[in-house]
PDB file of C-alpha atoms in Angstrom:
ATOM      1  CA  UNK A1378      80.415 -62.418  14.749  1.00 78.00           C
ATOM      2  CA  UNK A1379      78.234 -63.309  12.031  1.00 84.00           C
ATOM      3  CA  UNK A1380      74.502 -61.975  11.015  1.00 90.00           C
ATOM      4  CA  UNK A1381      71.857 -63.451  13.272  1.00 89.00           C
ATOM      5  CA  UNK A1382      68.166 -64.669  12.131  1.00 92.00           C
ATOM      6  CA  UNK A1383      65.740 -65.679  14.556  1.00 91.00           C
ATOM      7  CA  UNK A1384      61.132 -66.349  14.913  1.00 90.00           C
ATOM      8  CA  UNK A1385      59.392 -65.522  17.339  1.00 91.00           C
ATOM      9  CA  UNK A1386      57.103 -68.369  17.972  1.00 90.00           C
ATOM     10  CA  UNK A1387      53.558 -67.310  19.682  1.00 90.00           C
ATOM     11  CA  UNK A1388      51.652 -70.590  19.259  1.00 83.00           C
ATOM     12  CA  UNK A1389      51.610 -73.505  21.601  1.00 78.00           C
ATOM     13  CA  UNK A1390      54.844 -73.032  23.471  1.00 84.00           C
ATOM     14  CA  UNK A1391      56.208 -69.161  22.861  1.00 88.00           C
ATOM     15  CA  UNK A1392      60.247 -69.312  22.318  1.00 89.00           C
ATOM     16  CA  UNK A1393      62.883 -67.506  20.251  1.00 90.00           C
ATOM     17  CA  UNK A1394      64.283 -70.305  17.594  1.00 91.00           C
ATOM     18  CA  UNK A1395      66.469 -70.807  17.577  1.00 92.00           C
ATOM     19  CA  UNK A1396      68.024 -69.882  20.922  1.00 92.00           C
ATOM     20  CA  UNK A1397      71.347 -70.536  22.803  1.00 93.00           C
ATOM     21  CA  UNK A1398      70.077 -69.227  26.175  1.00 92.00           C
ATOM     22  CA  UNK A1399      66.656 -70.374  28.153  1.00 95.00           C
ATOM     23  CA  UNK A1400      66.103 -69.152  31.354  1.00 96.00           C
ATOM     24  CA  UNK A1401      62.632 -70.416  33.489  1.00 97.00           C
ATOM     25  CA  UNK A1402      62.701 -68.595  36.947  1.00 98.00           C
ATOM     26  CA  UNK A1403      59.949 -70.955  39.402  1.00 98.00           C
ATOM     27  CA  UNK A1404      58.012 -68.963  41.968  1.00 98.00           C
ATOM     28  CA  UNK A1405      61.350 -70.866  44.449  1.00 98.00           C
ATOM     29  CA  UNK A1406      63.022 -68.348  42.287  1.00 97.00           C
ATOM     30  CA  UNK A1407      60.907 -64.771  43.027  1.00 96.00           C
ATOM     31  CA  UNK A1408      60.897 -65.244  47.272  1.00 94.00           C
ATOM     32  CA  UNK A1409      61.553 -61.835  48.698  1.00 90.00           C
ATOM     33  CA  UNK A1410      60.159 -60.077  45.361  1.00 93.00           C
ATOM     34  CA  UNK A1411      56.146 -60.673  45.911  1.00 93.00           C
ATOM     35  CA  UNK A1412      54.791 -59.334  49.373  1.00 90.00           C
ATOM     36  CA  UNK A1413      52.474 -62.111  50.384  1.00 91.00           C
ATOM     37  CA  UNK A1414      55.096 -64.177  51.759  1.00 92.00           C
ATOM     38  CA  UNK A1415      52.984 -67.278  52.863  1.00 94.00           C
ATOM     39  CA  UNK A1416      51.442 -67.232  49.754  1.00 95.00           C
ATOM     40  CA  UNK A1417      54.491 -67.677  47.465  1.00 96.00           C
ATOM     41  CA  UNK A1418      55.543 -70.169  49.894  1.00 97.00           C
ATOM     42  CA  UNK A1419      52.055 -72.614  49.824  1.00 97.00           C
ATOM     43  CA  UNK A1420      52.535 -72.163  46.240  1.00 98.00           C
ATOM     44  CA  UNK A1421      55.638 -72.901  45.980  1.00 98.00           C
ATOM     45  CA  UNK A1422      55.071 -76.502  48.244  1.00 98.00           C
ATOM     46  CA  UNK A1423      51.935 -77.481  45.854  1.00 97.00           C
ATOM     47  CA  UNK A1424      54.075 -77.522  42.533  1.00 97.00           C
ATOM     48  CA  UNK A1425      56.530 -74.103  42.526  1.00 98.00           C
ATOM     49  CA  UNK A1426      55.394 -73.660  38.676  1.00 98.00           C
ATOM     50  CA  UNK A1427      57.604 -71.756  36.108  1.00 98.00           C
ATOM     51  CA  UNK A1428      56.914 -67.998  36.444  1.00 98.00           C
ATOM     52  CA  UNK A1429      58.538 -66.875  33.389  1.00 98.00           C
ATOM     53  CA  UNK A1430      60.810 -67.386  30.620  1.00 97.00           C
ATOM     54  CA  UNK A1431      63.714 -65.659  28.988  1.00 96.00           C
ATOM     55  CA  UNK A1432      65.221 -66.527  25.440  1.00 96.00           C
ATOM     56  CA  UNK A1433      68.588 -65.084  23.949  1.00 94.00           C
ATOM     57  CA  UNK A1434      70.391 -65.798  21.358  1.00 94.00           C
ATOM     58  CA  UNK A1435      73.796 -66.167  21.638  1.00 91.00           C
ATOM     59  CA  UNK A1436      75.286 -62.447  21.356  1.00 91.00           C
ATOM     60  CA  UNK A1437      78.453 -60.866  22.988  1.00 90.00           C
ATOM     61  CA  UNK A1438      78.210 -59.031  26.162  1.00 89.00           C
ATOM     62  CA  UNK A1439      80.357 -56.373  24.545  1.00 90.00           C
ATOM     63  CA  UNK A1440      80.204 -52.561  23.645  1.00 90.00           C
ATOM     64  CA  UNK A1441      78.936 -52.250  20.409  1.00 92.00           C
ATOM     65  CA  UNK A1442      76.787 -55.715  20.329  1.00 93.00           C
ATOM     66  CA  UNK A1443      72.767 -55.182  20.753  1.00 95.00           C
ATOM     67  CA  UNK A1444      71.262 -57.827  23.558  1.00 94.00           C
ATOM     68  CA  UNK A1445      67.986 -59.195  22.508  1.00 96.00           C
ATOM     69  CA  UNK A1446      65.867 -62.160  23.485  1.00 96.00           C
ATOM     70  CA  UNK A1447      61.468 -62.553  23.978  1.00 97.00           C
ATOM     71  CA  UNK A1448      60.464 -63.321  27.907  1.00 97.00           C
ATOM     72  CA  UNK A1449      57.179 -65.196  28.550  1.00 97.00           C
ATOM     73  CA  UNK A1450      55.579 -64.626  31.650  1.00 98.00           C
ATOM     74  CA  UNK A1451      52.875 -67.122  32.267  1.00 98.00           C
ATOM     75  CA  UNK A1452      49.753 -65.995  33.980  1.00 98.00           C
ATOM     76  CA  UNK A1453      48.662 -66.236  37.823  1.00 97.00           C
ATOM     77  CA  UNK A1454      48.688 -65.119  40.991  1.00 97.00           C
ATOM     78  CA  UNK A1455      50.704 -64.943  44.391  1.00 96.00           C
ATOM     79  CA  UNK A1456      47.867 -63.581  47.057  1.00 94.00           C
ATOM     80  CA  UNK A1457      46.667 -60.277  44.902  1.00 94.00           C
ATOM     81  CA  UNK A1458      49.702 -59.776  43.208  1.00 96.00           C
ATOM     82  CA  UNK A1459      50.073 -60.903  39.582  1.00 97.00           C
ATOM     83  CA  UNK A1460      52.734 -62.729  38.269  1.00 98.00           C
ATOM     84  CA  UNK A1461      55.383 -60.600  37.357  1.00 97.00           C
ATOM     85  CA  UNK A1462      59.026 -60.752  36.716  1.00 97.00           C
ATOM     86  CA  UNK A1463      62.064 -59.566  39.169  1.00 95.00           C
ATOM     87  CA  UNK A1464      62.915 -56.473  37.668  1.00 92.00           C
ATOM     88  CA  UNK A1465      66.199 -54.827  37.362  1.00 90.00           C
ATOM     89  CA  UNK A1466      68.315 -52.052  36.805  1.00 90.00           C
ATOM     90  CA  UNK A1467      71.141 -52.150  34.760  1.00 91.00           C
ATOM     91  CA  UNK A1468      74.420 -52.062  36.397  1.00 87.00           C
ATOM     92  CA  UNK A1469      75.749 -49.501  33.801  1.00 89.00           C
ATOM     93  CA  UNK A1470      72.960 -46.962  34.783  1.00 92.00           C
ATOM     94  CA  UNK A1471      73.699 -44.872  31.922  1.00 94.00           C
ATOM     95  CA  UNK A1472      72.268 -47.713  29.064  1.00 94.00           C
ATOM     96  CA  UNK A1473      68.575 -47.815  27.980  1.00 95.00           C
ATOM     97  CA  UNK A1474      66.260 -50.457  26.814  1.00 96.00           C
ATOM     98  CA  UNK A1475      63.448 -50.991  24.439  1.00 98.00           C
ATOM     99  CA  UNK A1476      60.222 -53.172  24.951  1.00 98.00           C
ATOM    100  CA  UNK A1477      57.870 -54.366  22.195  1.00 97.00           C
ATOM    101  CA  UNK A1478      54.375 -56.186  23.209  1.00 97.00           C
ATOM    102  CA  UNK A1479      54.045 -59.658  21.066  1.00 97.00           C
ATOM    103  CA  UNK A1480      51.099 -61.269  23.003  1.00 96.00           C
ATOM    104  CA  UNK A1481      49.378 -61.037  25.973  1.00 97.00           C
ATOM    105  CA  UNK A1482      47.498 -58.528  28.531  1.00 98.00           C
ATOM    106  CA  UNK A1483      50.471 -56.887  30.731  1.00 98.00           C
ATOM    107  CA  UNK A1484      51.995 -54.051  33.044  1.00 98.00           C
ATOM    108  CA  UNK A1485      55.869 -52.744  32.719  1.00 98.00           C
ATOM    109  CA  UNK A1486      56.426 -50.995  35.743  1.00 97.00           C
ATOM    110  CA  UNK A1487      59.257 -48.638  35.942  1.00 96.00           C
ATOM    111  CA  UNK A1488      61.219 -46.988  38.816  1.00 95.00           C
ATOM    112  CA  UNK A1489      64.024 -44.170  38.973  1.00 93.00           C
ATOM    113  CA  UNK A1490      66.677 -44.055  41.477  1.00 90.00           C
ATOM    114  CA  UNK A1491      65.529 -41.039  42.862  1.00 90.00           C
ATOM    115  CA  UNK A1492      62.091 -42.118  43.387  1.00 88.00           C
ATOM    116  CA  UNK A1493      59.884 -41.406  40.337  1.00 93.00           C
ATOM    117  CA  UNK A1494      57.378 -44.415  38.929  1.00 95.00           C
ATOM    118  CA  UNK A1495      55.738 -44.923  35.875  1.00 96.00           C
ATOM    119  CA  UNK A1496      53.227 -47.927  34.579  1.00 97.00           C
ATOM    120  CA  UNK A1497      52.535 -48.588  31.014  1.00 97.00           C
ATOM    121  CA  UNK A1498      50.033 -50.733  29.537  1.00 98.00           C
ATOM    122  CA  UNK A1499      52.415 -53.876  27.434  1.00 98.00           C
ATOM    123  CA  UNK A1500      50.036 -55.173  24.750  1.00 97.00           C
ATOM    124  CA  UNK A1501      50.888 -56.538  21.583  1.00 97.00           C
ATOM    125  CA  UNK A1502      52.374 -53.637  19.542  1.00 97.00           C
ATOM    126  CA  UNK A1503      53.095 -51.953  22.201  1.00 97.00           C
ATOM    127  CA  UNK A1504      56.566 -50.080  22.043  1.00 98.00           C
ATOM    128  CA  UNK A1505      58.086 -49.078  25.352  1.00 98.00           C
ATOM    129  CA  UNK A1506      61.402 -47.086  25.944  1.00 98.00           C
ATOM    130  CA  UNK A1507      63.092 -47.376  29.119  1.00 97.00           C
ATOM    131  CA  UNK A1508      65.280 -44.800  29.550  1.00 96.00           C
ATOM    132  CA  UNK A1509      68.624 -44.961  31.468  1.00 96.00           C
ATOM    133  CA  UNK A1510      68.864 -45.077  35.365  1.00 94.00           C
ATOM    134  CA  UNK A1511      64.919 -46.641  35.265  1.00 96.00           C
ATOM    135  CA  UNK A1512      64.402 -50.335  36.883  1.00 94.00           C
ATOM    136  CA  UNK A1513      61.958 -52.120  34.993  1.00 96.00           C
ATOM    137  CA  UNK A1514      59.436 -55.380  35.977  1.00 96.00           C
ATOM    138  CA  UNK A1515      57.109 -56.566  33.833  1.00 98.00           C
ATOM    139  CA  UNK A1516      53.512 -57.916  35.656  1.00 98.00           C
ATOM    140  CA  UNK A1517      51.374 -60.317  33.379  1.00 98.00           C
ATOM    141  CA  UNK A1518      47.749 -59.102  34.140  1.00 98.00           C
ATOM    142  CA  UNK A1519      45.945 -61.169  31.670  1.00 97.00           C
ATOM    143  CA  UNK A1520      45.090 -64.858  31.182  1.00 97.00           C
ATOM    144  CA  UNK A1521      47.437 -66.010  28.270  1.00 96.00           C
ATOM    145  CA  UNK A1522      51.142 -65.425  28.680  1.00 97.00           C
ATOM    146  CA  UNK A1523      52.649 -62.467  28.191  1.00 97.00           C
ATOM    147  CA  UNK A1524      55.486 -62.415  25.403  1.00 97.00           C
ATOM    148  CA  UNK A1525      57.051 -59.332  24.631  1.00 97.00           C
ATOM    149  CA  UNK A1526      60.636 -58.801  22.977  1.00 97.00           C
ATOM    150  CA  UNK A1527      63.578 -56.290  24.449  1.00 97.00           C
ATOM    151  CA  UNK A1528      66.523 -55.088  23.526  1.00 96.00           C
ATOM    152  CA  UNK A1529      69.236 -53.060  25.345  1.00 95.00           C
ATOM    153  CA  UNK A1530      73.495 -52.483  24.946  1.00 93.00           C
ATOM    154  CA  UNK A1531      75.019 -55.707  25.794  1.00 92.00           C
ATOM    155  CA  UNK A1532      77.444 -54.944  27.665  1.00 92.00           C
ATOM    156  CA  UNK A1533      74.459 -53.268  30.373  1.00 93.00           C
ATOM    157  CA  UNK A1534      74.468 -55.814  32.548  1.00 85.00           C
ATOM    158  CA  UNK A1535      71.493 -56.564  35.872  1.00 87.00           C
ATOM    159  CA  UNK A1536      71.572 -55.262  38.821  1.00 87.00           C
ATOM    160  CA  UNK A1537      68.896 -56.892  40.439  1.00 88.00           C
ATOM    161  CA  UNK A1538      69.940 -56.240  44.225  1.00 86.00           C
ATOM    162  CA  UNK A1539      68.757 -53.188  44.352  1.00 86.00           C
ATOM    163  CA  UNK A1540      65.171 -54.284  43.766  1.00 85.00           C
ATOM    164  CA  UNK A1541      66.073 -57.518  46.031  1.00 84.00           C
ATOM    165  CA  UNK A1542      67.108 -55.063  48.891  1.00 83.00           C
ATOM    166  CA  UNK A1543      64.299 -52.379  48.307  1.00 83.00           C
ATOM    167  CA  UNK A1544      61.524 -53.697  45.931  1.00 86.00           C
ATOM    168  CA  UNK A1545      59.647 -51.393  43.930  1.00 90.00           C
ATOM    169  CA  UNK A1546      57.146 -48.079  44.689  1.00 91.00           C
ATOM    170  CA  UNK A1547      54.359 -49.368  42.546  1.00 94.00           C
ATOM    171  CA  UNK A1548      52.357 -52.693  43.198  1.00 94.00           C
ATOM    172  CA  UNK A1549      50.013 -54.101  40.321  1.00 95.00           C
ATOM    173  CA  UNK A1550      47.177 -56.075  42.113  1.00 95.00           C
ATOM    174  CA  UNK A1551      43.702 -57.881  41.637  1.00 95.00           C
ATOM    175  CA  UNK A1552      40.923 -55.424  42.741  1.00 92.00           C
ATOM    176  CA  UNK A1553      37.633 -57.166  42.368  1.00 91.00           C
ATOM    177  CA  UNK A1554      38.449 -58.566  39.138  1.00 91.00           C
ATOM    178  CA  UNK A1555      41.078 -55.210  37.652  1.00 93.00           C
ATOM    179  CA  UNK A1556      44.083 -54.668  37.637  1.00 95.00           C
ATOM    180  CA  UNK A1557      45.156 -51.742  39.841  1.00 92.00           C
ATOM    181  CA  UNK A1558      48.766 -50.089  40.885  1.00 92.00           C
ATOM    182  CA  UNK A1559      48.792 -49.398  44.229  1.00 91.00           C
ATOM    183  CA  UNK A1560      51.566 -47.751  46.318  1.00 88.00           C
ATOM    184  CA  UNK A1561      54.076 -50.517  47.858  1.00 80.00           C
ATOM    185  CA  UNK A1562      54.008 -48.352  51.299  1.00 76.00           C
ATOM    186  CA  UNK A1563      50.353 -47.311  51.867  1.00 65.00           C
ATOM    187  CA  UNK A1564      49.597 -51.574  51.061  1.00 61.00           C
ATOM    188  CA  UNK A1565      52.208 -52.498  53.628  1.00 60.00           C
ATOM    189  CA  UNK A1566      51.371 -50.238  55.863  1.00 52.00           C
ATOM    190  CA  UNK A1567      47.340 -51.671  56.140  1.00 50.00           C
ATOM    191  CA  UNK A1568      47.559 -54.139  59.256  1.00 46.00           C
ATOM    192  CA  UNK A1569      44.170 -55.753  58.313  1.00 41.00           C
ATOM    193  CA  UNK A1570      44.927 -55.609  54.632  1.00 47.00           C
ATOM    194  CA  UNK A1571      43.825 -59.140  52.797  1.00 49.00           C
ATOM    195  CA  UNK A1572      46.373 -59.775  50.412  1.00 45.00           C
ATOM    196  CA  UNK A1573      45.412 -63.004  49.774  1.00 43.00           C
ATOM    197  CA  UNK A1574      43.649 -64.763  46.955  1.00 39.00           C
ATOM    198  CA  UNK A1575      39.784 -63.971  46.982  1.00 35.00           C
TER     199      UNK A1575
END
């Protein structure tokens, strides 16, 4: 493998250049993820816009070789919840990951396996290590996209299942205008609880 050079490009349409991977996931793409169901679904029917973005260059999934790419996550809404990404854990547990803020208002939540959360503000400069055996979703809470870089062992792989199967603690919502994290359970567990658009 030879040296790789890459820009990050923040104006008009953020991207990696160049790139030999692009990845848009719609909101078609996130059902089962956000928990207003008939939300995602009557947004999904009016135009099922992109949610997000990823952009790799073309690097080895191999021991050794560094995995790095920029994700946009556009801003918006489904019910209360903010756009966010599906999240993952990697399916070699024991390999880390970095995070650096390039644009944009945003959340990175982060879950351990045995049950421990963290949120961190991700804001442009913003450096955020994910250590091993942590899922990670990022949750755009401001009005331009969010575009942040990573950069983990390539040979980590996604487990994304999990979070498919059990979702995550931690909810990042609209209250009144804020963003708030709120606990998945106690906002489930609310019968009358509005989690729709106001």
């Amino acid at each position: 493998m030879e040296p790789l050079k890459n820009q990050v490009r923040l104006d008009g349409m953020p991207a990696l250049l160049p790139h030999a991977r692009r990845v848009a996931r719609r909101a078609s793409d996130l059902r089962g993820y956000f928990v207003d169901d008939a939300a995602l679904e009557a947004l999904i029917r009016r135009d099922n816009p992109v949610i997000y973005e990823v952009f790799e260059p073309s690097v080895p999934e191999a021991p050794g070789q560094i995995m790095y790419g920029i994700t946009v996550l556009y801003p918006g809404r489904v019910g209360r919840e903010y756009f966010m990404t599906k999240g993952h854990y990697h399916a070699r547990r024991k390999t880390a990951e970095v995070y650096y803020g390039l644009d944009g208002q945003g959340r990175l939540v982060l879950q351990s396996e045995d049950g421990r959360s963290h949120v961190d503000d991700l804001e442009p400069g913003t450096v955020i290590y994910v250590p091993p055996g942590w899922a990670h979703r990022s949750v755009n809470v401001g009005v331009r996209p969010l575009v942040f870089l990573y950069a983990f062992p390539a040979e980590a792989g996604h487990d994304y299942a999990a979070i498919a199967q059990h979702g995550f603690a931690k909810l990042v919502v609209d209250q009144g205008g804020t963003a708030a994290v709120v606990d998945r359970s106690s906002w489930l567990a609310v019968p009358s609880r509005d989690h729709r658009m106001r």
